[in-house]
Amino acid sequence: MENCLFCKIAAKQIPASIVYEDEELLAFKDIHPAAPVHLLVIPKLHVATLSDCGDGHAELLGKMLALAPRLAKEHGCAVEVTADGSRAGGFKTLINSGPDGGQEVYHLHLHMYGGPRPWRGQ
Ligand code: 5GP
Ligand code: ZN
């Protein structure tokens, strides 16, 4: 898709701090992080918004979400069970959709926030 920022990142026409790549997905650091860990997971295929998705996108969406725990482990923010049985760490996943959903870049992306709080605006 011409003039799509995240398509240009996927095509390596614009630099990004890439943390994961496979045939279908790319994950990179958000340029303006709102938390100590703030990653974006995108499909390489241009899909403007979650609102455009349906049953045919279920596998792709599943892969995007399933990548989150792997990234969490690699970036030190997986949920851990402590010695006393309580839980520590953790991360938040978010997809903004459309103007009312706060979406600014119209290429589907999953935000992944993690690390010690406070986080900005989350
Ligand atoms: P949205 O509001 O659309 O859900 O989130 C878009 C995100 O993309 C924002 O968190 C913003 O900081 C990030 N972003 C915008 N432009 C760039 C860029 O050129 N590179 C990277 N890595 N992130 C970007
Ligand atoms: Zn795109």
Coordinates of C-alpha atoms and ligand atoms in Angstrom, one line a residue:
M1 CA 0.0 0.0 0.0
E2 CA 1.5 3.3 -1.1
N3 CA 2.1 5.9 1.5
C4 CA 1.4 3.6 4.4
L5 CA 4.0 4.1 7.1
F6 CA 3.9 0.6 8.5
C7 CA 4.0 -0.9 5.0
K8 CA 7.2 1.1 4.4
I9 CA 8.6 -0.2 7.7
A10 CA 7.7 -3.8 6.6
A11 CA 9.4 -3.2 3.3
K12 CA 12.5 -1.7 5.1
Q13 CA 12.1 1.6 3.3
I14 CA 11.8 3.3 6.7
P15 CA 14.1 2.2 9.6
A16 CA 12.6 0.7 12.7
S17 CA 14.0 -1.2 15.7
I18 CA 12.8 -4.6 14.7
V19 CA 12.6 -7.2 17.4
Y20 CA 10.8 -10.1 15.5
E21 CA 10.2 -11.0 11.9
D22 CA 8.7 -14.0 10.1
E23 CA 7.0 -14.4 6.7
E24 CA 3.8 -12.8 7.9
L25 CA 4.5 -10.7 10.9
L26 CA 6.9 -7.9 12.0
A27 CA 7.4 -6.6 15.5
F28 CA 9.3 -3.4 16.3
K29 CA 9.7 -0.8 19.0
D30 CA 7.2 2.1 19.2
I31 CA 9.0 5.3 18.3
H32 CA 7.3 7.1 21.2
P33 CA 7.1 4.5 23.9
A34 CA 4.4 4.8 26.5
A35 CA 5.9 2.1 28.8
P36 CA 9.4 0.7 29.4
V37 CA 8.5 -2.0 26.8
H38 CA 6.3 -0.7 24.0
L39 CA 6.2 -2.9 20.9
L40 CA 4.0 -3.0 17.8
V41 CA 3.1 -6.2 16.1
I42 CA 1.9 -5.8 12.5
P43 CA 1.0 -8.1 9.6
K44 CA 3.2 -7.6 6.6
L45 CA 0.0 -7.7 4.5
H46 CA -1.7 -4.3 4.5
V47 CA -4.9 -4.4 6.5
A48 CA -6.1 -0.9 7.5
T49 CA -7.9 -1.6 10.7
L50 CA -9.3 -4.4 12.8
S51 CA -12.7 -3.2 11.6
D52 CA -11.9 -4.5 8.2
C53 CA -11.2 -8.0 9.5
G54 CA -13.5 -11.0 9.5
D55 CA -13.3 -14.8 9.7
G56 CA -10.7 -14.9 6.9
H57 CA -8.3 -13.0 9.2
A58 CA -8.7 -15.3 12.2
E59 CA -5.4 -17.1 11.7
L60 CA -3.5 -13.9 11.1
L61 CA -5.0 -12.3 14.2
G62 CA -4.3 -15.4 16.2
K63 CA -0.7 -15.3 15.2
M64 CA -0.4 -11.7 16.1
L65 CA -1.8 -12.3 19.6
A66 CA 0.2 -15.5 20.1
L67 CA 3.4 -13.7 19.5
A68 CA 2.8 -11.5 22.6
P69 CA 3.9 -14.0 25.2
R70 CA 7.0 -14.8 23.3
L71 CA 7.9 -11.1 23.1
A72 CA 7.0 -10.6 26.7
K73 CA 9.5 -13.3 27.7
E74 CA 12.2 -11.9 25.5
H75 CA 11.7 -8.4 26.9
G76 CA 11.4 -9.3 30.5
C77 CA 7.7 -8.6 31.1
A78 CA 6.1 -12.1 31.2
V79 CA 3.7 -12.8 34.0
E80 CA 5.6 -14.7 36.7
V81 CA 4.4 -16.7 39.7
T82 CA 6.4 -15.6 42.8
A83 CA 7.5 -17.8 45.7
D84 CA 4.4 -17.0 47.7
G85 CA 2.1 -17.9 44.8
S86 CA 1.2 -14.3 43.8
R87 CA 1.9 -13.0 40.3
A88 CA 4.3 -10.3 39.2
G89 CA 5.3 -8.7 35.9
G90 CA 2.9 -8.6 33.0
F91 CA 2.0 -6.8 29.9
K92 CA -1.0 -5.2 28.1
T93 CA -2.1 -5.8 24.6
L94 CA -4.2 -3.3 22.7
I95 CA -5.6 -2.7 19.2
N96 CA -7.0 0.8 18.6
S97 CA -9.6 0.8 15.8
G98 CA -10.8 3.9 14.0
P99 CA -11.0 7.5 15.1
D100 CA -13.2 6.8 18.1
G101 CA -10.8 3.9 19.0
G102 CA -7.8 6.2 19.0
Q103 CA -6.2 4.7 15.9
E104 CA -3.6 7.1 14.2
V105 CA -1.8 4.8 11.8
Y106 CA -4.1 2.9 9.4
H107 CA -2.2 -0.3 9.2
L108 CA -3.4 -2.9 11.7
H109 CA -1.2 -3.1 14.7
L110 CA -1.2 -4.7 18.1
H111 CA 0.4 -2.6 20.9
M112 CA 2.3 -4.5 23.6
Y113 CA 3.1 -2.5 26.7
G114 CA 5.1 -3.9 29.6
G115 CA 7.7 -3.2 32.3
P116 CA 7.4 -1.5 35.7
R117 CA 4.6 1.1 36.0
P118 CA 3.8 4.0 35.8
W119 CA 3.1 4.0 32.1
R120 CA 2.0 7.1 30.1
G121 CA -1.7 7.2 29.4
Q122 CA -2.3 3.5 30.1
Ligands
5GP1 P1 -2.3 4.0 17.1 O1 -2.7 5.3 17.8 O2 -2.5 4.1 15.6 O3 -2.9 2.8 17.7 O4 -0.7 3.9 17.3 C1 0.2 4.2 16.4 C2 1.6 4.1 17.1 O5 2.6 4.1 16.1 C3 1.9 5.2 18.1 O6 2.1 4.6 19.4 C4 3.1 5.8 17.5 O7 4.0 6.2 18.6 C5 3.7 4.8 16.6 N1 4.5 5.3 15.5 C6 4.1 6.3 14.7 N2 5.0 6.6 13.8 C7 6.0 5.7 14.0 C8 7.2 5.4 13.3 O8 7.6 6.0 12.3 N3 8.0 4.4 13.8 C9 7.6 3.6 14.9 N4 8.4 2.7 15.3 N5 6.4 3.9 15.5 C10 5.7 4.9 15.1
ZN2 ZN 0.1 -0.7 5.3

